[in-house]
mmCIF file of C-alpha atoms and ligand atoms in Angstrom:
data_model
loop_
_atom_site.group_PDB
_atom_site.id
_atom_site.type_symbol
_atom_site.label_atom_id
_atom_site.label_comp_id
_atom_site.label_asym_id
_atom_site.label_seq_id
_atom_site.Cartn_x
_atom_site.Cartn_y
_atom_site.Cartn_z
ATOM 1 C CA UNK A 1 112.489 79.092 100.977
ATOM 2 C CA UNK A 2 110.546 82.119 99.764
ATOM 3 C CA UNK A 3 112.014 85.607 99.964
ATOM 4 C CA UNK A 4 110.489 87.251 103.078
ATOM 5 C CA UNK A 5 108.039 90.128 102.746
ATOM 6 C CA UNK A 6 109.594 93.225 104.304
ATOM 7 C CA UNK A 7 108.016 96.056 102.271
ATOM 8 C CA UNK A 8 104.430 97.254 102.106
ATOM 9 C CA UNK A 9 102.617 99.773 99.919
ATOM 10 C CA UNK A 10 99.601 101.687 101.228
ATOM 11 C CA UNK A 11 97.677 103.311 98.368
ATOM 12 C CA UNK A 12 95.909 106.289 99.912
ATOM 13 C CA UNK A 13 95.425 108.585 96.939
ATOM 14 C CA UNK A 14 91.798 107.795 96.077
ATOM 15 C CA UNK A 15 89.241 110.580 96.123
ATOM 16 C CA UNK A 16 86.879 108.931 98.609
ATOM 17 C CA UNK A 17 83.840 110.315 96.812
ATOM 18 C CA UNK A 18 81.481 107.967 98.654
ATOM 19 C CA UNK A 19 82.359 109.748 101.872
ATOM 20 C CA UNK A 20 81.839 113.363 100.900
ATOM 21 C CA UNK A 21 81.696 115.847 102.504
ATOM 22 C CA UNK A 22 83.900 114.201 105.190
ATOM 23 C CA UNK A 23 86.621 113.614 102.600
ATOM 24 C CA UNK A 24 86.500 117.051 101.026
ATOM 25 C CA UNK A 25 89.587 118.120 102.984
ATOM 26 C CA UNK A 26 90.505 115.058 105.013
ATOM 27 C CA UNK A 27 91.658 111.869 103.319
ATOM 28 C CA UNK A 28 89.401 108.852 103.829
ATOM 29 C CA UNK A 29 92.272 106.988 105.493
ATOM 30 C CA UNK A 30 92.303 109.525 108.356
ATOM 31 C CA UNK A 31 88.706 108.689 109.309
ATOM 32 C CA UNK A 32 88.754 107.220 112.795
ATOM 33 C CA UNK A 33 87.457 103.925 114.070
ATOM 34 C CA UNK A 34 86.888 104.569 117.791
ATOM 35 C CA UNK A 35 90.126 106.501 118.425
ATOM 36 C CA UNK A 36 92.564 105.578 115.662
ATOM 37 C CA UNK A 37 92.636 106.552 112.012
ATOM 38 C CA UNK A 38 92.285 103.797 109.425
ATOM 39 C CA UNK A 39 95.841 104.305 108.199
ATOM 40 C CA UNK A 40 97.200 103.548 111.663
ATOM 41 C CA UNK A 41 95.303 100.263 111.876
ATOM 42 C CA UNK A 42 96.788 99.371 108.466
ATOM 43 C CA UNK A 43 100.361 100.221 109.460
ATOM 44 C CA UNK A 44 100.031 98.323 112.757
ATOM 45 C CA UNK A 45 98.678 95.251 110.933
ATOM 46 C CA UNK A 46 101.690 95.378 108.606
ATOM 47 C CA UNK A 47 104.143 95.747 111.502
ATOM 48 C CA UNK A 48 102.603 92.682 113.161
ATOM 49 C CA UNK A 49 103.179 90.768 109.889
ATOM 50 C CA UNK A 50 106.908 91.568 109.927
ATOM 51 C CA UNK A 51 106.910 94.517 107.529
ATOM 52 C CA UNK A 52 109.896 96.796 108.080
ATOM 53 C CA UNK A 53 109.591 99.362 105.277
ATOM 54 C CA UNK A 54 106.436 101.283 104.502
ATOM 55 C CA UNK A 55 105.468 103.530 101.609
ATOM 56 C CA UNK A 56 102.302 105.575 101.427
ATOM 57 C CA UNK A 57 101.151 106.497 97.930
ATOM 58 C CA UNK A 58 99.438 109.767 98.678
ATOM 59 C CA UNK A 59 97.457 112.383 96.862
ATOM 60 C CA UNK A 60 95.613 115.210 98.494
ATOM 61 C CA UNK A 61 95.671 115.694 102.241
ATOM 62 C CA UNK A 62 99.144 114.229 102.421
ATOM 63 C CA UNK A 63 100.382 116.455 105.196
ATOM 64 C CA UNK A 64 97.762 115.099 107.603
ATOM 65 C CA UNK A 65 99.125 111.558 107.331
ATOM 66 C CA UNK A 66 102.735 112.753 107.439
ATOM 67 C CA UNK A 67 101.951 114.728 110.572
ATOM 68 C CA UNK A 68 100.132 111.796 112.123
ATOM 69 C CA UNK A 69 103.253 109.632 111.853
ATOM 70 C CA UNK A 70 105.586 112.398 113.021
ATOM 71 C CA UNK A 71 106.505 113.622 116.498
ATOM 72 C CA UNK A 72 104.134 116.206 117.931
ATOM 73 C CA UNK A 73 106.620 118.001 120.148
ATOM 74 C CA UNK A 74 104.302 120.528 121.717
ATOM 75 C CA UNK A 75 101.637 117.956 122.509
ATOM 76 C CA UNK A 76 104.192 115.491 123.853
ATOM 77 C CA UNK A 77 105.771 118.170 126.054
ATOM 78 C CA UNK A 78 102.403 119.126 127.552
ATOM 79 C CA UNK A 79 101.410 115.487 128.153
ATOM 80 C CA UNK A 80 104.776 114.884 129.865
ATOM 81 C CA UNK A 81 104.401 118.016 131.986
ATOM 82 C CA UNK A 82 100.931 116.911 133.081
ATOM 83 C CA UNK A 83 102.008 113.337 133.794
ATOM 84 C CA UNK A 84 99.546 111.890 131.252
ATOM 85 C CA UNK A 85 101.528 108.745 130.604
ATOM 86 C CA UNK A 86 98.885 106.621 128.888
ATOM 87 C CA UNK A 87 98.056 109.428 126.447
ATOM 88 C CA UNK A 88 101.737 110.056 125.782
ATOM 89 C CA UNK A 89 102.278 106.384 125.054
ATOM 90 C CA UNK A 90 99.322 106.406 122.626
ATOM 91 C CA UNK A 91 100.839 109.346 120.742
ATOM 92 C CA UNK A 92 104.396 108.023 120.656
ATOM 93 C CA UNK A 93 103.467 104.443 119.726
ATOM 94 C CA UNK A 94 102.138 105.532 116.344
ATOM 95 C CA UNK A 95 105.079 105.459 113.974
ATOM 96 C CA UNK A 96 107.477 103.000 112.318
ATOM 97 C CA UNK A 97 111.200 103.583 112.978
ATOM 98 C CA UNK A 98 112.765 106.780 111.598
ATOM 99 C CA UNK A 99 113.606 106.432 107.906
ATOM 100 C CA UNK A 100 111.347 103.395 107.458
ATOM 101 C CA UNK A 101 108.266 105.310 106.333
ATOM 102 C CA UNK A 102 108.299 106.952 102.898
ATOM 103 C CA UNK A 103 105.818 108.863 100.845
ATOM 104 C CA UNK A 104 105.389 109.053 97.121
ATOM 105 C CA UNK A 105 102.723 110.912 95.271
ATOM 106 C CA UNK A 106 100.243 109.666 92.699
ATOM 107 C CA UNK A 107 99.625 112.907 90.940
ATOM 108 C CA UNK A 108 96.330 111.831 89.418
ATOM 109 C CA UNK A 109 94.024 109.084 90.747
ATOM 110 C CA UNK A 110 94.228 106.855 87.670
ATOM 111 C CA UNK A 111 93.394 103.662 89.550
ATOM 112 C CA UNK A 112 94.753 101.277 92.167
ATOM 113 C CA UNK A 113 97.149 99.637 89.686
ATOM 114 C CA UNK A 114 98.612 103.027 88.873
ATOM 115 C CA UNK A 115 98.953 103.883 92.580
ATOM 116 C CA UNK A 116 100.943 100.679 93.180
ATOM 117 C CA UNK A 117 103.041 101.389 90.062
ATOM 118 C CA UNK A 118 103.976 104.772 91.598
ATOM 119 C CA UNK A 119 105.801 102.824 94.360
ATOM 120 C CA UNK A 120 107.949 100.801 91.937
ATOM 121 C CA UNK A 121 111.273 102.424 92.830
ATOM 122 C CA UNK A 122 110.733 101.721 96.476
ATOM 123 C CA UNK A 123 109.916 98.054 95.789
ATOM 124 C CA UNK A 124 113.083 97.682 93.663
ATOM 125 C CA UNK A 125 112.632 94.059 92.646
ATOM 126 C CA UNK A 126 111.485 92.623 96.000
ATOM 127 C CA UNK A 127 108.223 90.818 96.771
ATOM 128 C CA UNK A 128 105.900 93.132 98.686
ATOM 129 C CA UNK A 129 102.530 93.583 100.368
ATOM 130 C CA UNK A 130 99.756 95.998 99.445
ATOM 131 C CA UNK A 131 97.336 97.076 102.173
ATOM 132 C CA UNK A 132 94.203 99.117 101.457
ATOM 133 C CA UNK A 133 93.416 100.888 104.725
ATOM 134 C CA UNK A 134 89.717 101.287 103.959
ATOM 135 C CA UNK A 135 89.313 97.503 104.208
ATOM 136 C CA UNK A 136 89.611 97.173 107.975
ATOM 137 C CA UNK A 137 89.906 93.607 109.227
ATOM 138 C CA UNK A 138 89.183 92.573 112.787
ATOM 139 C CA UNK A 139 91.276 89.470 113.295
ATOM 140 C CA UNK A 140 93.838 87.903 115.574
ATOM 141 C CA UNK A 141 96.429 87.255 114.237
ATOM 142 C CA UNK A 142 95.992 90.057 111.718
ATOM 143 C CA UNK A 143 94.998 89.310 108.124
ATOM 144 C CA UNK A 144 98.403 90.173 106.644
ATOM 145 C CA UNK A 145 100.163 87.954 109.182
ATOM 146 C CA UNK A 146 97.876 85.082 108.154
ATOM 147 C CA UNK A 147 98.764 85.786 104.527
ATOM 148 C CA UNK A 148 102.507 85.819 105.229
ATOM 149 C CA UNK A 149 102.125 82.365 106.845
ATOM 150 C CA UNK A 150 100.287 81.117 103.724
ATOM 151 C CA UNK A 151 102.959 82.703 101.511
ATOM 152 C CA UNK A 152 105.635 80.761 103.365
ATOM 153 C CA UNK A 153 103.751 77.590 102.343
ATOM 154 C CA UNK A 154 102.986 78.306 98.682
ATOM 155 C CA UNK A 155 104.940 81.427 97.589
ATOM 156 C CA UNK A 156 103.886 83.446 94.537
ATOM 157 C CA UNK A 157 101.063 85.964 94.586
ATOM 158 C CA UNK A 158 98.456 85.791 97.349
ATOM 159 C CA UNK A 159 95.327 87.852 97.884
ATOM 160 C CA UNK A 160 92.849 87.858 100.764
ATOM 161 C CA UNK A 161 89.447 86.626 99.604
ATOM 162 C CA UNK A 162 85.937 86.279 100.924
ATOM 163 C CA UNK A 163 82.678 85.051 99.494
ATOM 164 C CA UNK A 164 80.237 87.788 98.515
ATOM 165 C CA UNK A 165 76.599 87.553 97.423
ATOM 166 C CA UNK A 166 76.506 86.947 93.652
ATOM 167 C CA UNK A 167 74.682 90.247 93.024
ATOM 168 C CA UNK A 168 77.771 92.089 94.355
ATOM 169 C CA UNK A 169 80.447 90.569 92.079
ATOM 170 C CA UNK A 170 80.527 93.746 89.994
ATOM 171 C CA UNK A 171 82.127 95.598 92.917
ATOM 172 C CA UNK A 172 85.182 93.333 93.267
ATOM 173 C CA UNK A 173 87.992 91.459 91.569
ATOM 174 C CA UNK A 174 86.767 87.849 91.350
ATOM 175 C CA UNK A 175 88.775 84.599 91.276
ATOM 176 C CA UNK A 176 88.405 81.942 88.606
ATOM 177 C CA UNK A 177 89.018 78.912 90.813
ATOM 178 C CA UNK A 178 91.248 75.943 89.878
ATOM 179 C CA UNK A 179 91.428 74.185 93.302
ATOM 180 C CA UNK A 180 89.903 75.008 96.650
ATOM 181 C CA UNK A 181 90.801 73.293 99.918
ATOM 182 C CA UNK A 182 88.451 75.497 101.933
ATOM 183 C CA UNK A 183 91.273 77.780 103.117
ATOM 184 C CA UNK A 184 93.658 78.279 100.209
ATOM 185 C CA UNK A 185 92.215 78.687 96.745
ATOM 186 C CA UNK A 186 94.412 78.314 93.665
ATOM 187 C CA UNK A 187 93.224 80.589 90.875
ATOM 188 C CA UNK A 188 93.495 80.040 87.145
ATOM 189 C CA UNK A 189 92.320 83.542 86.353
ATOM 190 C CA UNK A 190 90.914 86.798 87.740
ATOM 191 C CA UNK A 191 88.236 89.146 86.493
ATOM 192 C CA UNK A 192 87.736 92.727 87.659
ATOM 193 C CA UNK A 193 84.147 93.667 88.512
ATOM 194 C CA UNK A 194 82.306 91.012 86.436
ATOM 195 C CA UNK A 195 78.518 91.195 86.055
ATOM 196 C CA UNK A 196 76.886 88.604 88.373
ATOM 197 C CA UNK A 197 75.917 86.418 85.409
ATOM 198 C CA UNK A 198 79.492 86.400 84.060
ATOM 199 C CA UNK A 199 81.372 85.986 87.357
ATOM 200 C CA UNK A 200 83.462 82.780 87.402
ATOM 201 C CA UNK A 201 82.896 82.473 91.196
ATOM 202 C CA UNK A 202 81.758 84.631 94.101
ATOM 203 C CA UNK A 203 85.187 84.723 95.733
ATOM 204 C CA UNK A 204 86.139 88.358 95.876
ATOM 205 C CA UNK A 205 89.538 89.949 96.384
ATOM 206 C CA UNK A 206 89.669 92.321 99.318
ATOM 207 C CA UNK A 207 92.309 94.896 100.152
ATOM 208 C CA UNK A 208 95.331 92.749 101.111
ATOM 209 C CA UNK A 209 97.872 91.451 98.604
ATOM 210 C CA UNK A 210 101.278 89.790 98.591
ATOM 211 C CA UNK A 211 102.822 90.298 95.174
ATOM 212 C CA UNK A 212 105.936 89.352 93.288
ATOM 213 C CA UNK A 213 107.726 92.225 91.550
ATOM 214 C CA UNK A 214 106.850 90.780 88.101
ATOM 215 C CA UNK A 215 103.486 92.542 88.441
ATOM 216 C CA UNK A 216 105.303 95.768 87.468
ATOM 217 C CA UNK A 217 106.071 94.347 83.997
ATOM 218 C CA UNK A 218 102.318 94.563 83.390
ATOM 219 C CA UNK A 219 101.624 97.759 85.341
ATOM 220 C CA UNK A 220 104.354 99.448 83.260
ATOM 221 C CA UNK A 221 102.046 99.232 80.241
ATOM 222 C CA UNK A 222 99.430 101.489 81.854
ATOM 223 C CA UNK A 223 96.532 99.589 80.311
ATOM 224 C CA UNK A 224 93.125 100.724 81.495
ATOM 225 C CA UNK A 225 90.343 98.326 82.455
ATOM 226 C CA UNK A 226 87.003 98.491 84.266
ATOM 227 C CA UNK A 227 85.846 102.079 84.848
ATOM 228 C CA UNK A 228 88.672 103.423 82.649
ATOM 229 C CA UNK A 229 91.102 102.906 85.557
ATOM 230 C CA UNK A 230 94.479 101.157 85.615
ATOM 231 C CA UNK A 231 93.460 98.066 87.587
ATOM 232 C CA UNK A 232 95.732 96.053 89.846
ATOM 233 C CA UNK A 233 93.553 92.984 89.227
ATOM 234 C CA UNK A 234 94.251 93.115 85.481
ATOM 235 C CA UNK A 235 98.020 93.218 86.037
ATOM 236 C CA UNK A 236 97.812 90.363 88.555
ATOM 237 C CA UNK A 237 95.649 88.358 86.140
ATOM 238 C CA UNK A 238 98.419 88.541 83.542
ATOM 239 C CA UNK A 239 100.883 86.866 85.926
ATOM 240 C CA UNK A 240 98.630 83.803 86.397
ATOM 241 C CA UNK A 241 100.305 80.889 84.608
ATOM 242 C CA UNK A 242 103.790 82.312 85.211
ATOM 243 C CA UNK A 243 103.538 82.653 88.999
ATOM 244 C CA UNK A 244 101.357 80.646 91.442
ATOM 245 C CA UNK A 245 98.278 82.648 92.406
ATOM 246 C CA UNK A 246 96.311 81.884 95.548
ATOM 247 C CA UNK A 247 93.449 83.416 97.473
ATOM 248 C CA UNK A 248 93.413 83.005 101.254
ATOM 249 C CA UNK A 249 90.112 82.777 103.077
ATOM 250 C CA UNK A 250 91.384 84.675 106.106
ATOM 251 C CA UNK A 251 89.930 84.298 109.558
ATOM 252 C CA UNK A 252 88.372 87.504 110.764
ATOM 253 C CA UNK A 253 85.770 90.053 109.849
ATOM 254 C CA UNK A 254 86.198 92.677 107.163
ATOM 255 C CA UNK A 255 84.592 96.104 107.246
ATOM 256 C CA UNK A 256 84.481 98.125 104.045
ATOM 257 C CA UNK A 257 85.150 101.502 105.617
ATOM 258 C CA UNK A 258 84.935 103.148 102.209
ATOM 259 C CA UNK A 259 81.157 102.869 102.641
ATOM 260 C CA UNK A 260 79.061 104.570 105.297
ATOM 261 C CA UNK A 261 77.505 101.335 106.543
ATOM 262 C CA UNK A 262 80.858 99.556 106.802
ATOM 263 C CA UNK A 263 82.395 102.506 108.608
ATOM 264 C CA UNK A 264 79.619 102.727 111.204
ATOM 265 C CA UNK A 265 79.612 98.926 111.677
ATOM 266 C CA UNK A 266 83.393 98.951 112.192
ATOM 267 C CA UNK A 267 83.101 101.587 114.887
ATOM 268 C CA UNK A 268 80.502 99.516 116.732
ATOM 269 C CA UNK A 269 82.462 96.260 116.343
ATOM 270 C CA UNK A 270 85.797 97.740 117.436
ATOM 271 C CA UNK A 271 84.182 99.510 120.385
ATOM 272 C CA UNK A 272 82.386 96.295 121.406
ATOM 273 C CA UNK A 273 85.745 94.476 121.379
ATOM 274 C CA UNK A 274 87.342 96.888 123.851
ATOM 275 C CA UNK A 275 87.321 96.324 127.588
ATOM 276 C CA UNK A 276 86.875 100.031 128.313
ATOM 277 C CA UNK A 277 83.841 100.439 126.031
ATOM 278 C CA UNK A 278 82.162 97.043 125.679
ATOM 279 C CA UNK A 279 79.542 97.439 128.411
ATOM 280 C CA UNK A 280 78.615 101.030 127.665
ATOM 281 C CA UNK A 281 78.371 100.562 123.915
ATOM 282 C CA UNK A 282 75.862 97.742 124.324
ATOM 283 C CA UNK A 283 73.772 99.896 126.616
ATOM 284 C CA UNK A 284 73.858 102.872 124.284
ATOM 285 C CA UNK A 285 72.901 100.737 121.289
ATOM 286 C CA UNK A 286 70.004 99.219 123.194
ATOM 287 C CA UNK A 287 68.759 102.686 124.069
ATOM 288 C CA UNK A 288 69.040 104.018 120.539
ATOM 289 C CA UNK A 289 67.629 101.107 118.569
HETATM 290 P P1 UTP B 301 88.436 103.008 96.057
HETATM 291 O O1 UTP B 301 87.987 102.129 94.965
HETATM 292 O O2 UTP B 301 87.760 102.852 97.364
HETATM 293 O O3 UTP B 301 88.338 104.505 95.539
HETATM 294 O O4 UTP B 301 90.001 102.795 96.232
HETATM 295 P P2 UTP B 301 88.350 105.856 96.338
HETATM 296 O O5 UTP B 301 88.640 106.945 95.362
HETATM 297 O O6 UTP B 301 89.288 105.779 97.506
HETATM 298 O O7 UTP B 301 86.886 106.012 96.924
HETATM 299 P P3 UTP B 301 85.490 106.335 96.193
HETATM 300 O O8 UTP B 301 85.164 105.125 95.382
HETATM 301 O O9 UTP B 301 85.643 107.576 95.378
HETATM 302 O O10 UTP B 301 84.542 106.553 97.325
HETATM 303 C C1 UTP B 301 90.539 101.675 96.907
HETATM 304 C C2 UTP B 301 91.901 102.042 97.459
HETATM 305 O O11 UTP B 301 92.787 102.414 96.416
HETATM 306 C C3 UTP B 301 93.299 103.704 96.604
HETATM 307 C C4 UTP B 301 92.325 104.391 97.554
HETATM 308 O O12 UTP B 301 92.968 105.408 98.293
HETATM 309 C C5 UTP B 301 91.869 103.232 98.419
HETATM 310 O O13 UTP B 301 92.797 102.951 99.465
HETATM 311 N N1 UTP B 301 93.414 104.367 95.291
HETATM 312 C C6 UTP B 301 92.416 104.249 94.388
HETATM 313 C C7 UTP B 301 94.534 105.109 94.996
HETATM 314 O O14 UTP B 301 95.467 105.235 95.819
HETATM 315 N N2 UTP B 301 94.625 105.685 93.761
HETATM 316 C C8 UTP B 301 93.652 105.576 92.838
HETATM 317 O O15 UTP B 301 93.814 106.127 91.739
HETATM 318 C C9 UTP B 301 92.522 104.841 93.159
#
């Protein structure tokens, strides 16, 4: 029996430079896909996977996310007064239970590994999930829930993976594959952002992780890697050999909402999946293109 995953870390302290000027004041994770900010999709996916405790590693723009997950008394009072029940439900449904959502601050954006390390006190020796909200995954069941099911089979560290074109390997953490059954891939190593010619495979790690707390033994050293940043991939790579490491080819479609194209595509795909918008969105797209 593996220890269940009840805690999740949401690193949201990056600068989002690829999305300027939108992210000058507003954090990237508050960008909306149809009518919900990315961070809310991420928290809902984690709730569906059985996560009970949530920590956001924030930087600038923190108050916006704190406010988003808080009560909005004035707004709620007006919606109640006007009998707008559906809208009220949408506003109230947002947050985890009181006391189950925490915030810690990464004072300088030194890399994803450093952001996760900033949550170490909250993790306190338990296995945990990491969810990057800018990787939005359209799936049912959600990607993290699929990963939790895989974790119950094999334990250890698990990352979500997908095949990318070889010319893109230098954007991702890449698996060095030991065995591959088409769904679960056992890795014998990991490389962060390898050049296409040096990449051991084209299986890339995307923004969902289930990790054992031993990863902090390596993050504690604050070693920098690709781009001069403290990389989560490097710390995970050091656990391979001590702890089983698997990639899960999840079912679903990923949108890299940290890029303009991914963000626009996600809006179209999520709108097209909704009963209230499906018909109109097709019509509008036909007219425009
Ligand atoms: P990205 O690599 O997308 O970086 O981070 P970024 O700064 O957000 O965006 P660009 O590249 O400047 O456009 C992946 C995830 O890791 C978090 C980000 O918030 C995002 O969720 N992150 C990254 C941190 O929390 N801290 C960091 O130091 C770096």
